[in-house]
Amino acid sequence: MIEQKDWFKDRGYPHFTNKTPLSIRKNIERFVTNPKKVFQHSFSPLIFKEIKQRRYKLSDFNGELRRSHKKIKKGKIVSNTKIREILYATHLDAHIYSYYTQQIITPKYEAYLKQNSLLSNSITAYRQIETDDKLKFKSNVHFAKDVFDEIKRRENCVTLVLDIENFFPSLNHKKLKLAWAKILGYKTLPKDHFNIFKATTRFSYVKLKDLKTKNGHFDEKELSKFRKEGKHTFFRSIKELVDSDIIIHKNQKQNDQKELIGIPQGLPISALLANIYMLAFDESVINELTLRHNVFYRRYSDDIVMICEENQIKLIEDFVKNEMIKNELTVSLEKTEKTLFKINDKRLKSYKIENDGSLKENVPLNYLGFEFYGYQTLIKSKNLAKFYREMKQTIKRKHKRVEAIKEKHLLDEAPIFKRKIYRLFSFKGEKSRMLPAKRTDFIDGKAKTEYFERKFRGNYLRYAYRASDALEAPEIKRQLRNHWKILQKTMKKYDFSNVKKD
């Protein structure tokens, strides 16, 4: 039996209310299991931050297609960087979201899905789905394999990969409320659930950068004072936040009817609510496309993949467009990736279907971090590039620190700690292990250091090697065969005393 995920999590980040260590779990549990207290609870503002993802992709520069970090938008050259807006809750609020997600709503949602195996198999993201051997839960690797195996089984087929635009910020509140109540088996939401619904739809937030009040950085002296008082917070109280000069923003995303829309991405409950919202669409696809037209359907959050016959493309596009309108969501059909698979030279090959209907040979299906060519499966090239970029940037940062140490202590040479670098970026970090760690807290104004062991779960190569085995794709391991050479070459670029130059 696989160990189920615990709803209680000791989150380490500072927020507007104090941390909730494991020692007060019983108090927290008494609170979150009391519907009356949850109904009366006032949720605190969230903290907003942006995660920027650098992208090097094919862009159209006035008719000229080339890969770039830039693109032309409304006549101006702008960055290709993808920005994800993440909002996270205070510790007590997060416990409420987490408890209701895992202990109350998810069991009801899973019970609903179990009534229809086709429906249950089609929704893959944010769920704990056991593998066939019941030893672990499925990951994106298993979900990708299901799709690739179906393509191999069908041989001559077309895949459509659709992406919902601005998924979380576009969810209609009325539809979400009705879908939520339906899963619970009610016509309207109970009072405690309704209070959580209000907190996730009419939310307020503070920008993380606004909390960096000391020349673009956190006021570490002030935060240190709070820690000595036993408070891991940005303010002593919510009142102090309200009285400060920090701007508290409100959700102001609206649809064409000037109605509030969207939920924050980053809360423990956000992913489940997104799945619940999409339930009507999922059921429509199963009933109208899968059962009637034998269309294979999988949805991983806002990434949708369908496998069909070549003559069914128009049917599916029209259906998806109409259903998305009903659910007040948008799918850019122009950006839909259409890939034809067929046997050529006695092996399965992939062809990109261009907008004009022409075919471009050997362009893979991109799905869940993998590139599927029919005859081989590879890790997505941009993910591999990200791994090597992180490797090189980490070593560069280490070199800067080494140079600073040499200058400070008037040293001629200083080493790089190879063990950690190897653990993060080489085959030597493939296996999981326990590592020594320590944590310092202030209790009654005195620093107390606790020593413990934390589990290192392996690095990116562990993931890649496991994916290679699960997908039966030895070519993935070949993609990474030069990682050790690249690592050594990068370290030799800098002046480390324990790295031999050629």
Short mmCIF file of C-alpha atoms in Angstrom, two decimals:
data_model
loop_
_atom_site.label_atom_id
_atom_site.label_comp_id
_atom_site.label_asym_id
_atom_site.label_seq_id
_atom_site.Cartn_x
_atom_site.Cartn_y
_atom_site.Cartn_z
CA MET A 1 0.00 0.00 0.00
CA ILE A 2 1.39 3.39 -1.01
CA GLU A 3 1.60 6.00 1.72
CA GLN A 4 -0.95 8.73 1.08
CA LYS A 5 0.08 12.37 1.07
CA ASP A 6 -0.40 14.11 4.42
CA TRP A 7 -2.49 17.28 4.38
CA PHE A 8 -0.35 18.85 7.12
CA LYS A 9 2.85 20.38 5.87
CA ASP A 10 5.33 22.50 7.82
CA ARG A 11 5.93 25.23 5.25
CA GLY A 12 9.16 27.13 5.72
CA TYR A 13 8.47 30.40 3.97
CA PRO A 14 7.85 33.66 5.90
CA HIS A 15 4.40 35.20 5.47
CA PHE A 16 2.00 37.49 7.33
CA THR A 17 1.22 34.91 10.02
CA ASN A 18 3.65 32.70 11.89
CA LYS A 19 4.81 29.25 10.86
CA THR A 20 2.92 26.23 12.15
CA PRO A 21 5.42 23.57 13.22
CA LEU A 22 4.52 19.92 13.70
CA SER A 23 4.34 20.48 17.46
CA ILE A 24 1.04 22.39 17.12
CA ARG A 25 -0.52 20.03 14.59
CA LYS A 26 -3.30 18.99 16.98
CA ASN A 27 -4.35 22.61 17.47
CA ILE A 28 -4.38 23.18 13.72
CA GLU A 29 -6.31 19.97 13.17
CA ARG A 30 -8.97 20.99 15.69
CA PHE A 31 -9.37 24.25 13.81
CA VAL A 32 -9.54 22.97 10.22
CA THR A 33 -11.90 20.10 11.11
CA ASN A 34 -14.42 22.49 12.65
CA PRO A 35 -16.74 23.73 9.84
CA LYS A 36 -18.00 26.59 12.01
CA LYS A 37 -14.49 27.94 12.58
CA VAL A 38 -13.65 27.62 8.89
CA PHE A 39 -16.89 29.43 8.01
CA GLN A 40 -15.99 32.29 10.38
CA HIS A 41 -12.30 32.42 9.43
CA SER A 42 -10.93 35.57 7.82
CA PHE A 43 -8.39 34.61 5.18
CA SER A 44 -5.25 36.74 4.99
CA PRO A 45 -3.83 38.37 1.86
CA LEU A 46 -1.73 36.15 -0.39
CA ILE A 47 1.80 36.91 -1.52
CA PHE A 48 2.24 37.36 -5.26
CA LYS A 49 5.42 36.53 -7.12
CA GLU A 50 6.38 35.95 -10.73
CA ILE A 51 8.33 32.98 -12.05
CA LYS A 52 10.04 33.85 -15.29
CA GLN A 53 10.88 31.07 -17.73
CA ARG A 54 13.34 31.93 -20.45
CA ARG A 55 12.28 30.58 -23.85
CA TYR A 56 14.24 30.11 -27.05
CA LYS A 57 11.61 29.28 -29.64
CA LEU A 58 10.64 29.68 -33.26
CA SER A 59 9.30 33.19 -33.85
CA ASP A 60 7.98 35.02 -36.89
CA PHE A 61 9.97 38.17 -37.69
CA ASN A 62 7.94 39.75 -40.51
CA GLY A 63 7.75 36.52 -42.48
CA GLU A 64 11.17 35.21 -41.47
CA LEU A 65 11.00 32.24 -39.11
CA ARG A 66 13.93 31.86 -36.75
CA ARG A 67 14.63 30.74 -33.20
CA SER A 68 15.05 33.59 -30.76
CA HIS A 69 14.51 34.82 -27.21
CA LYS A 70 12.44 37.61 -28.76
CA LYS A 71 9.21 37.84 -30.75
CA ILE A 72 7.18 40.49 -32.52
CA LYS A 73 3.96 41.43 -30.73
CA LYS A 74 1.75 44.26 -31.96
CA GLY A 75 4.58 45.57 -34.12
CA LYS A 76 7.09 45.67 -31.27
CA ILE A 77 9.97 43.31 -30.46
CA VAL A 78 9.35 41.87 -27.00
CA SER A 79 10.82 39.09 -24.88
CA ASN A 80 9.71 35.48 -25.31
CA THR A 81 9.94 34.96 -21.56
CA LYS A 82 6.99 33.09 -20.09
CA ILE A 83 5.78 34.63 -16.84
CA ARG A 84 3.81 32.52 -14.37
CA GLU A 85 1.95 34.34 -11.62
CA ILE A 86 2.15 32.41 -8.35
CA LEU A 87 0.24 33.35 -5.20
CA TYR A 88 0.76 31.56 -1.90
CA ALA A 89 -1.18 31.67 1.35
CA THR A 90 -0.33 32.14 5.01
CA HIS A 91 0.42 28.95 6.93
CA LEU A 92 -2.97 28.55 8.63
CA ASP A 93 -4.85 29.40 5.43
CA ALA A 94 -2.73 26.88 3.52
CA HIS A 95 -3.64 24.19 6.08
CA ILE A 96 -7.34 24.91 5.57
CA TYR A 97 -6.98 24.69 1.79
CA SER A 98 -4.89 21.54 2.08
CA TYR A 99 -7.22 19.77 4.53
CA TYR A 100 -10.35 20.51 2.51
CA THR A 101 -8.57 19.48 -0.68
CA GLN A 102 -7.19 16.16 0.49
CA GLN A 103 -9.66 15.06 3.13
CA ILE A 104 -13.02 16.35 1.90
CA ILE A 105 -13.21 17.36 -1.77
CA THR A 106 -10.70 15.00 -3.43
CA PRO A 107 -12.37 11.78 -2.12
CA LYS A 108 -15.70 13.04 -3.51
CA TYR A 109 -14.08 13.97 -6.82
CA GLU A 110 -12.32 10.61 -7.12
CA ALA A 111 -15.54 8.76 -6.27
CA TYR A 112 -17.29 10.67 -9.05
CA LEU A 113 -14.59 9.79 -11.58
CA LYS A 114 -14.59 6.10 -10.62
CA GLN A 115 -18.12 5.81 -11.96
CA ASN A 116 -16.68 6.21 -15.47
CA SER A 117 -13.31 4.55 -16.16
CA LEU A 118 -12.88 6.36 -19.49
CA LEU A 119 -13.33 9.68 -17.72
CA SER A 120 -11.02 8.73 -14.86
CA ASN A 121 -8.26 7.59 -17.21
CA SER A 122 -8.49 10.80 -19.23
CA ILE A 123 -7.75 13.24 -16.39
CA THR A 124 -4.14 12.83 -15.34
CA ALA A 125 -2.85 15.98 -13.64
CA TYR A 126 -2.94 16.70 -9.89
CA ARG A 127 -4.14 13.22 -8.99
CA GLN A 128 -2.61 10.30 -7.14
CA ILE A 129 -3.06 7.49 -9.65
CA GLU A 130 -1.43 4.18 -8.76
CA THR A 131 0.76 2.31 -11.21
CA ASP A 132 -0.30 -1.17 -12.31
CA ASP A 133 1.94 -2.81 -9.69
CA LYS A 134 0.42 -0.60 -6.94
CA LEU A 135 3.91 0.31 -5.70
CA LYS A 136 3.92 4.02 -6.53
CA PHE A 137 1.92 6.80 -8.09
CA LYS A 138 2.07 7.62 -11.77
CA SER A 139 4.04 10.63 -12.97
CA ASN A 140 4.19 12.59 -16.20
CA VAL A 141 6.45 9.84 -17.60
CA HIS A 142 3.69 7.24 -17.26
CA PHE A 143 1.09 9.60 -18.73
CA ALA A 144 3.33 10.35 -21.69
CA LYS A 145 3.91 6.63 -22.22
CA ASP A 146 0.15 6.01 -22.35
CA VAL A 147 -0.15 8.50 -25.20
CA PHE A 148 2.91 7.23 -27.09
CA ASP A 149 1.77 3.61 -26.74
CA GLU A 150 -1.65 4.51 -28.14
CA ILE A 151 0.02 6.14 -31.16
CA LYS A 152 2.13 3.02 -31.71
CA ARG A 153 -0.97 0.87 -31.43
CA ARG A 154 -2.91 2.91 -33.98
CA GLU A 155 0.12 3.55 -36.24
CA ASN A 156 -1.63 5.73 -38.83
CA CYS A 157 -3.18 8.55 -36.84
CA VAL A 158 -3.08 12.25 -36.00
CA THR A 159 -2.40 13.88 -32.64
CA LEU A 160 -3.79 17.27 -31.72
CA VAL A 161 -2.16 19.08 -28.80
CA LEU A 162 -4.22 22.01 -27.57
CA ASP A 163 -3.38 24.50 -24.86
CA ILE A 164 -5.94 26.54 -22.94
CA GLU A 165 -4.92 30.19 -22.80
CA ASN A 166 -4.62 31.81 -19.34
CA PHE A 167 -6.25 28.81 -17.70
CA PHE A 168 -6.33 29.66 -13.98
CA PRO A 169 -6.98 33.40 -14.45
CA SER A 170 -9.94 32.68 -16.76
CA LEU A 171 -12.12 30.37 -14.65
CA ASN A 172 -15.71 31.57 -14.36
CA HIS A 173 -16.73 31.84 -10.70
CA LYS A 174 -20.39 30.88 -11.15
CA LYS A 175 -19.52 27.76 -13.11
CA LEU A 176 -16.84 26.84 -10.58
CA LYS A 177 -19.27 27.23 -7.70
CA LEU A 178 -21.87 25.00 -9.37
CA ALA A 179 -19.29 22.34 -10.28
CA TRP A 180 -17.90 22.40 -6.72
CA ALA A 181 -21.37 21.93 -5.22
CA LYS A 182 -22.11 19.13 -7.70
CA ILE A 183 -19.04 17.17 -6.60
CA LEU A 184 -20.09 17.54 -2.95
CA GLY A 185 -23.60 16.39 -3.81
CA TYR A 186 -25.31 19.69 -2.98
CA LYS A 187 -27.18 22.31 -4.97
CA THR A 188 -25.33 25.10 -3.18
CA LEU A 189 -22.06 25.15 -1.27
CA PRO A 190 -22.11 24.60 2.52
CA LYS A 191 -21.10 27.67 4.53
CA ASP A 192 -17.54 26.53 5.24
CA HIS A 193 -16.94 25.63 1.59
CA PHE A 194 -18.49 28.91 0.49
CA ASN A 195 -16.05 30.83 2.68
CA ILE A 196 -13.16 28.99 1.01
CA PHE A 197 -14.76 29.69 -2.38
CA LYS A 198 -14.84 33.41 -1.57
CA ALA A 199 -11.21 33.31 -0.45
CA THR A 200 -10.12 31.74 -3.75
CA THR A 201 -12.16 34.04 -5.98
CA ARG A 202 -12.28 37.40 -4.20
CA PHE A 203 -8.72 37.19 -2.97
CA SER A 204 -6.36 40.01 -2.08
CA TYR A 205 -2.59 39.91 -2.35
CA VAL A 206 0.66 41.75 -1.71
CA LYS A 207 3.46 41.73 -4.26
CA LEU A 208 6.62 40.08 -2.96
CA LYS A 209 8.78 42.80 -4.50
CA ASP A 210 6.87 45.42 -2.45
CA LEU A 211 8.04 43.65 0.71
CA LYS A 212 11.66 44.23 -0.33
CA THR A 213 11.82 47.65 1.26
CA LYS A 214 15.61 47.91 1.70
CA ASN A 215 17.01 48.92 -1.70
CA GLY A 216 15.21 46.10 -3.45
CA HIS A 217 16.01 43.58 -0.70
CA PHE A 218 14.30 42.36 2.45
CA ASP A 219 15.04 44.28 5.63
CA GLU A 220 17.06 41.46 7.19
CA LYS A 221 17.65 43.32 10.46
CA GLU A 222 13.92 43.72 11.01
CA LEU A 223 13.21 40.12 10.02
CA SER A 224 15.96 38.97 12.39
CA LYS A 225 14.26 40.82 15.26
CA PHE A 226 11.00 39.04 14.45
CA ARG A 227 12.74 35.66 14.35
CA LYS A 228 14.25 36.29 17.80
CA GLU A 229 10.72 36.93 19.01
CA GLY A 230 9.71 33.58 17.51
CA LYS A 231 7.89 35.14 14.56
CA HIS A 232 8.78 34.05 11.02
CA THR A 233 6.75 36.86 9.51
CA PHE A 234 7.14 40.08 7.54
CA PHE A 235 5.05 41.98 10.10
CA ARG A 236 4.21 41.44 13.76
CA SER A 237 0.51 41.32 12.91
CA ILE A 238 -1.93 41.73 10.04
CA LYS A 239 -2.89 45.11 11.52
CA GLU A 240 0.70 46.24 11.11
CA LEU A 241 0.53 45.22 7.44
CA VAL A 242 -2.71 47.16 6.93
CA ASP A 243 -1.26 50.25 8.63
CA SER A 244 1.93 50.12 6.54
CA ASP A 245 2.56 51.74 3.16
CA ILE A 246 2.41 48.34 1.43
CA ILE A 247 -0.34 48.21 -1.20
CA ILE A 248 -2.84 45.37 -0.79
CA HIS A 249 -4.19 44.50 -4.23
CA LYS A 250 -7.46 42.75 -5.04
CA ASN A 251 -8.34 40.31 -7.78
CA GLN A 252 -9.48 42.55 -10.62
CA LYS A 253 -9.53 40.14 -13.55
CA GLN A 254 -12.85 40.48 -15.36
CA ASN A 255 -14.63 38.97 -18.34
CA ASP A 256 -16.51 40.87 -21.04
CA GLN A 257 -19.53 41.16 -18.74
CA LYS A 258 -17.37 42.90 -16.09
CA GLU A 259 -17.67 39.87 -13.79
CA LEU A 260 -14.74 38.78 -11.65
CA ILE A 261 -12.98 35.68 -12.99
CA GLY A 262 -9.97 33.55 -12.16
CA ILE A 263 -8.45 31.81 -9.18
CA PRO A 264 -4.89 32.13 -7.85
CA GLN A 265 -2.36 29.58 -9.06
CA GLY A 266 -0.24 28.29 -6.20
CA LEU A 267 -2.75 27.46 -3.47
CA PRO A 268 -3.05 23.83 -2.29
CA ILE A 269 -6.63 23.83 -3.57
CA SER A 270 -6.08 25.54 -6.94
CA ALA A 271 -5.23 22.43 -8.96
CA LEU A 272 -8.24 20.48 -7.70
CA LEU A 273 -10.60 23.38 -8.43
CA ALA A 274 -9.21 23.59 -11.97
CA ASN A 275 -9.93 19.89 -12.47
CA ILE A 276 -13.44 20.27 -11.07
CA TYR A 277 -14.08 23.22 -13.37
CA MET A 278 -13.05 21.17 -16.42
CA LEU A 279 -15.25 18.22 -15.50
CA ALA A 280 -18.11 19.30 -17.79
CA PHE A 281 -15.70 19.61 -20.73
CA ASP A 282 -14.09 16.25 -19.94
CA GLU A 283 -17.47 14.51 -19.86
CA SER A 284 -18.51 16.11 -23.15
CA VAL A 285 -15.35 14.91 -24.88
CA ILE A 286 -15.77 11.36 -23.56
CA ASN A 287 -19.45 11.18 -24.54
CA GLU A 288 -19.26 12.89 -27.93
CA LEU A 289 -15.77 12.14 -29.24
CA THR A 290 -14.40 9.08 -27.44
CA LEU A 291 -17.53 6.93 -27.38
CA ARG A 292 -18.93 8.03 -30.74
CA HIS A 293 -15.79 8.55 -32.81
CA ASN A 294 -13.10 6.51 -30.99
CA VAL A 295 -11.01 9.60 -30.22
CA PHE A 296 -8.31 9.04 -27.60
CA TYR A 297 -8.37 11.87 -25.04
CA ARG A 298 -6.03 12.93 -22.25
CA ARG A 299 -5.94 16.18 -20.30
CA TYR A 300 -3.01 17.15 -18.10
CA SER A 301 -4.18 20.40 -16.46
CA ASP A 302 -4.54 22.81 -19.40
CA ASP A 303 -2.62 20.60 -21.87
CA ILE A 304 -5.01 18.55 -23.98
CA VAL A 305 -4.01 15.78 -26.37
CA MET A 306 -6.34 13.92 -28.72
CA ILE A 307 -5.53 11.06 -31.08
CA CYS A 308 -7.80 10.60 -34.06
CA GLU A 309 -8.06 9.82 -37.76
CA GLU A 310 -6.83 12.40 -40.25
CA ASN A 311 -10.35 13.08 -41.50
CA GLN A 312 -11.56 13.89 -37.96
CA ILE A 313 -9.40 16.99 -37.39
CA LYS A 314 -12.08 19.51 -38.42
CA LEU A 315 -14.73 17.71 -36.36
CA ILE A 316 -12.58 17.84 -33.23
CA GLU A 317 -11.51 21.46 -33.69
CA ASP A 318 -15.11 22.61 -34.11
CA PHE A 319 -16.25 20.58 -31.12
CA VAL A 320 -13.47 21.86 -28.84
CA LYS A 321 -14.07 25.45 -29.91
CA ASN A 322 -17.80 25.24 -29.11
CA GLU A 323 -17.27 23.49 -25.78
CA MET A 324 -14.64 26.01 -24.72
CA ILE A 325 -17.07 28.84 -25.47
CA LYS A 326 -19.63 27.12 -23.22
CA ASN A 327 -17.03 26.95 -20.45
CA GLU A 328 -15.86 30.52 -21.10
CA LEU A 329 -12.32 29.44 -21.91
CA THR A 330 -10.13 30.03 -24.94
CA VAL A 331 -8.09 27.62 -27.03
CA SER A 332 -5.95 29.06 -29.79
CA LEU A 333 -6.64 26.68 -32.68
CA GLU A 334 -3.94 28.44 -34.72
CA LYS A 335 -1.37 27.30 -32.14
CA THR A 336 -2.68 23.73 -32.03
CA GLU A 337 0.12 21.28 -32.78
CA LYS A 338 -1.02 18.73 -35.35
CA THR A 339 1.23 15.74 -35.89
CA LEU A 340 0.63 12.95 -38.37
CA PHE A 341 2.06 9.52 -37.64
CA LYS A 342 2.36 6.89 -40.35
CA ILE A 343 4.53 3.97 -41.36
CA ASN A 344 7.31 4.96 -43.76
CA ASP A 345 10.33 2.80 -44.65
CA LYS A 346 9.00 0.13 -42.30
CA ARG A 347 9.02 2.36 -39.23
CA LEU A 348 6.64 4.80 -37.58
CA LYS A 349 7.49 8.42 -38.36
CA SER A 350 6.12 11.81 -37.36
CA TYR A 351 5.12 14.67 -39.66
CA LYS A 352 4.05 18.13 -38.61
CA ILE A 353 0.84 19.24 -40.32
CA GLU A 354 1.33 22.89 -41.26
CA ASN A 355 -1.54 25.39 -41.33
CA ASP A 356 -1.66 25.14 -45.12
CA GLY A 357 -2.00 21.34 -44.90
CA SER A 358 1.55 20.53 -46.01
CA LEU A 359 3.67 17.99 -44.12
CA LYS A 360 7.06 18.55 -42.52
CA GLU A 361 8.90 15.29 -41.90
CA ASN A 362 10.56 14.26 -38.63
CA VAL A 363 9.01 16.98 -36.45
CA PRO A 364 8.13 15.33 -33.13
CA LEU A 365 5.07 15.41 -30.94
CA ASN A 366 5.96 17.48 -27.86
CA TYR A 367 4.15 16.20 -24.79
CA LEU A 368 4.87 16.44 -21.06
CA GLY A 369 8.57 17.14 -21.53
CA PHE A 370 9.25 14.54 -24.21
CA GLU A 371 9.66 14.53 -27.98
CA PHE A 372 8.06 11.54 -29.69
CA TYR A 373 9.17 10.80 -33.25
CA GLY A 374 7.36 7.48 -33.63
CA TYR A 375 10.56 5.47 -33.90
CA GLN A 376 12.25 7.12 -30.90
CA THR A 377 11.49 9.15 -27.78
CA LEU A 378 13.76 11.91 -26.50
CA ILE A 379 13.76 14.40 -23.65
CA LYS A 380 12.58 17.78 -24.86
CA SER A 381 15.60 19.69 -26.11
CA LYS A 382 14.76 22.85 -24.15
CA ASN A 383 14.63 20.84 -20.90
CA LEU A 384 18.06 19.44 -21.64
CA ALA A 385 19.35 22.92 -22.44
CA LYS A 386 17.94 24.16 -19.13
CA PHE A 387 19.82 21.41 -17.25
CA TYR A 388 23.14 22.36 -18.84
CA ARG A 389 22.44 26.07 -18.39
CA GLU A 390 21.80 25.56 -14.66
CA MET A 391 24.99 23.50 -14.43
CA LYS A 392 27.11 26.24 -15.99
CA GLN A 393 25.44 29.06 -14.05
CA THR A 394 25.93 27.21 -10.75
CA ILE A 395 29.64 26.71 -11.40
CA LYS A 396 29.96 30.36 -12.42
CA ARG A 397 28.33 31.45 -9.15
CA LYS A 398 30.66 29.17 -7.19
CA HIS A 399 33.61 30.78 -8.95
CA LYS A 400 32.44 34.26 -7.94
CA ARG A 401 32.23 33.14 -4.32
CA VAL A 402 35.67 31.58 -4.50
CA GLU A 403 37.11 34.81 -5.90
CA ALA A 404 35.43 36.81 -3.12
CA ILE A 405 36.92 34.47 -0.48
CA LYS A 406 40.38 34.76 -2.02
CA GLU A 407 40.16 38.54 -1.98
CA LYS A 408 38.79 38.72 1.55
CA HIS A 409 41.33 36.36 3.11
CA LEU A 410 44.23 37.26 0.79
CA LEU A 411 44.52 33.72 -0.56
CA ASP A 412 46.30 32.70 -3.73
CA GLU A 413 43.94 29.83 -4.42
CA ALA A 414 40.70 28.30 -3.18
CA PRO A 415 38.81 25.10 -4.04
CA ILE A 416 35.34 24.36 -5.33
CA PHE A 417 33.35 21.82 -3.35
CA LYS A 418 33.07 19.17 -6.01
CA ARG A 419 30.90 16.77 -4.06
CA LYS A 420 27.84 19.01 -4.16
CA ILE A 421 28.37 19.89 -7.83
CA TYR A 422 28.66 16.20 -8.71
CA ARG A 423 25.59 15.40 -6.64
CA LEU A 424 23.53 17.97 -8.52
CA PHE A 425 24.79 17.59 -12.07
CA SER A 426 26.33 14.16 -12.62
CA PHE A 427 25.61 10.45 -12.47
CA LYS A 428 27.03 10.50 -8.93
CA GLY A 429 23.83 12.16 -7.75
CA GLU A 430 21.52 9.70 -9.43
CA LYS A 431 20.70 7.75 -6.27
CA SER A 432 18.62 9.10 -3.40
CA ARG A 433 20.28 9.32 0.00
CA MET A 434 20.04 10.97 3.40
CA LEU A 435 22.08 14.14 3.88
CA PRO A 436 22.98 15.97 7.11
CA ALA A 437 21.16 19.25 7.65
CA LYS A 438 20.52 21.77 10.38
CA ARG A 439 17.87 24.32 11.25
CA THR A 440 18.18 27.26 13.65
CA ASP A 441 15.17 28.71 15.45
CA PHE A 442 14.88 31.33 18.17
CA ILE A 443 13.08 30.14 21.29
CA ASP A 444 12.59 32.72 24.05
CA GLY A 445 15.13 34.93 22.30
CA LYS A 446 17.83 32.25 22.24
CA ALA A 447 19.10 30.51 19.13
CA LYS A 448 18.55 26.77 19.12
CA THR A 449 20.09 24.66 16.37
CA GLU A 450 18.52 21.35 15.47
CA TYR A 451 20.50 18.77 13.51
CA PHE A 452 18.63 16.30 11.36
CA GLU A 453 18.79 14.37 8.11
CA ARG A 454 16.97 15.33 4.94
CA LYS A 455 16.34 13.11 1.98
CA PHE A 456 18.08 13.94 -1.28
CA ARG A 457 15.79 12.50 -3.94
CA GLY A 458 18.28 12.41 -6.76
CA ASN A 459 19.06 14.88 -9.52
CA TYR A 460 17.80 15.45 -13.05
CA LEU A 461 19.79 12.50 -14.35
CA ARG A 462 17.90 10.21 -11.99
CA TYR A 463 14.67 11.43 -13.56
CA ALA A 464 16.06 11.04 -17.09
CA TYR A 465 17.40 7.52 -16.51
CA ARG A 466 14.12 6.43 -14.94
CA ALA A 467 12.19 7.95 -17.83
CA SER A 468 14.45 6.08 -20.24
CA ASP A 469 13.61 2.79 -18.55
CA ALA A 470 9.88 3.48 -18.18
CA LEU A 471 9.49 4.62 -21.79
CA GLU A 472 11.74 1.83 -23.07
CA ALA A 473 13.80 4.53 -24.76
CA PRO A 474 17.58 3.95 -24.37
CA GLU A 475 18.12 6.93 -26.65
CA ILE A 476 17.33 9.20 -23.68
CA LYS A 477 20.42 7.92 -21.87
CA ARG A 478 22.44 8.56 -25.00
CA GLN A 479 21.27 12.19 -24.91
CA LEU A 480 23.06 12.61 -21.60
CA ARG A 481 26.17 10.57 -22.31
CA ASN A 482 28.37 13.69 -22.54
CA HIS A 483 27.20 15.34 -19.32
CA TRP A 484 30.38 14.40 -17.41
CA LYS A 485 32.64 15.86 -20.11
CA ILE A 486 30.61 19.07 -20.20
CA LEU A 487 30.73 19.33 -16.40
CA GLN A 488 34.50 18.87 -16.27
CA LYS A 489 35.06 21.28 -19.16
CA THR A 490 32.95 23.94 -17.44
CA MET A 491 34.87 23.64 -14.16
CA LYS A 492 38.20 23.89 -15.99
CA LYS A 493 37.17 27.28 -17.38
CA TYR A 494 37.59 28.79 -13.91
CA ASP A 495 40.44 29.08 -11.44
CA PHE A 496 39.73 26.42 -8.81
CA SER A 497 42.69 25.03 -6.89
CA ASN A 498 41.37 21.46 -6.90
CA VAL A 499 40.48 21.30 -10.61
CA LYS A 500 43.31 20.22 -12.87
CA LYS A 501 43.71 22.09 -16.13
CA ASP A 502 44.44 20.22 -19.34
#
